[in-house]
Amino acid sequence: MIQRFLHNYLLRHQNRANQILHLIGVPLTFGGLIGFGIAGEWFYAWSAFVAGYVLQFLGHAIEQNDAGELILIKKLLGIPYREFGPQTQSQQNFDQPSKKSSCND
């Protein structure tokens, strides 16, 4: 299960800008919420949470795919979603082994 998650995560975060935005956004989202929340600074806690998510969604916009939370919501509502960006899709097609004929002509 963890291996599948990591494989999927790596496929959905291939663009360098997206990786950097997630490197900043994920800790800001959860670390800021927890850290400022413990300190009782709720305005800063929620500001960090929102700012972190904005950075992550911006990264997915650059990658041209939907964020995981948005995919879940769209799946539940029956709305089309984009799990992988165009670059990942072309790479997946390239990585798939081609079907070869078993005939020896």
Coordinates of C-alpha atoms in Angstrom, one line a residue:
M1 CA 0.0 0.0 0.0
I2 CA 2.8 2.4 0.9
Q3 CA 4.7 1.4 -2.3
R4 CA 1.7 2.1 -4.4
F5 CA 1.1 5.5 -2.8
L6 CA 4.8 6.5 -3.3
H7 CA 4.7 5.4 -6.9
N8 CA 1.5 7.3 -7.6
Y9 CA 2.9 10.4 -5.7
L10 CA 6.1 10.4 -7.8
L11 CA 4.1 10.2 -11.0
R12 CA 1.9 13.1 -10.0
H13 CA 4.8 15.3 -8.9
Q14 CA 7.3 15.2 -11.7
N15 CA 7.6 18.9 -12.5
R16 CA 10.5 20.6 -10.5
A17 CA 8.4 23.7 -9.7
N18 CA 5.6 21.4 -8.3
Q19 CA 8.1 19.5 -6.2
I20 CA 9.5 22.8 -4.7
L21 CA 6.0 24.2 -4.0
H22 CA 5.1 20.9 -2.3
L23 CA 8.4 21.0 -0.3
I24 CA 7.3 24.4 1.1
G25 CA 3.5 23.9 1.1
V26 CA 3.1 20.6 2.9
P27 CA 5.1 21.5 6.0
L28 CA 3.5 25.0 6.0
T29 CA 0.0 23.4 5.8
F30 CA 0.4 21.0 8.6
G31 CA 3.3 22.3 10.6
G32 CA 2.0 25.8 10.6
L33 CA -1.5 24.6 11.7
I34 CA -0.2 22.5 14.5
G35 CA 2.6 24.8 15.6
F36 CA 0.6 28.0 15.6
G37 CA -2.4 26.1 16.9
I38 CA -0.5 24.9 20.0
A39 CA 0.7 28.5 20.6
G40 CA -2.9 29.7 20.4
E41 CA -2.3 31.8 17.4
W42 CA -5.3 30.7 15.4
F43 CA -5.2 33.4 12.8
Y44 CA -1.7 32.4 11.9
A45 CA -2.5 28.7 12.1
W46 CA -5.3 29.0 9.6
S47 CA -3.3 31.4 7.4
A48 CA -0.5 28.9 7.3
F49 CA -2.9 26.1 6.4
V50 CA -4.5 28.0 3.6
A51 CA -1.2 29.4 2.3
G52 CA 0.3 25.9 2.2
Y53 CA -2.6 24.5 0.3
V54 CA -2.5 27.4 -2.2
L55 CA 1.1 26.5 -2.9
Q56 CA 0.2 22.9 -3.4
F57 CA -2.7 23.7 -5.7
L58 CA -0.4 26.1 -7.7
G59 CA 2.1 23.2 -8.1
H60 CA -0.7 21.0 -9.5
A61 CA -1.8 23.7 -11.8
I62 CA 1.8 23.9 -13.2
E63 CA 1.8 20.1 -13.4
Q64 CA -1.6 20.2 -15.2
N65 CA -3.2 17.7 -12.9
D66 CA -5.7 17.8 -10.0
A67 CA -4.6 17.8 -6.4
G68 CA -5.4 14.5 -4.5
E69 CA -8.1 16.1 -2.4
L70 CA -9.8 17.5 -5.5
I71 CA -9.6 14.2 -7.2
L72 CA -11.4 12.6 -4.3
I73 CA -14.2 15.2 -4.3
K74 CA -14.6 15.0 -8.1
K75 CA -14.7 11.1 -7.9
L76 CA -17.5 11.3 -5.3
L77 CA -19.5 13.8 -7.4
G78 CA -18.9 11.9 -10.6
I79 CA -17.1 14.8 -12.2
P80 CA -14.2 14.1 -14.6
Y81 CA -10.7 14.7 -13.1
R82 CA -7.1 14.7 -14.3
E83 CA -4.9 12.4 -12.1
F84 CA -1.8 12.7 -14.2
G85 CA -0.5 15.6 -16.3
P86 CA 0.2 15.4 -20.0
Q87 CA 3.9 14.9 -19.5
T88 CA 3.3 11.9 -17.2
Q89 CA 0.8 10.4 -19.6
S90 CA 3.1 10.5 -22.5
Q91 CA 5.9 9.0 -20.4
Q92 CA 3.6 6.2 -19.2
N93 CA 2.7 5.4 -22.8
F94 CA 6.5 5.4 -23.7
D95 CA 7.4 3.2 -20.7
Q96 CA 4.8 0.5 -21.6
P97 CA 6.4 -2.4 -23.4
S98 CA 5.2 -2.7 -27.0
K99 CA 3.3 -5.7 -28.1
K100 CA 5.3 -7.8 -30.4
S101 CA 4.0 -10.4 -32.8
S102 CA 4.7 -14.0 -31.9
C103 CA 5.0 -14.9 -35.6
N104 CA 8.4 -15.3 -37.0
D105 CA 8.0 -14.1 -40.6

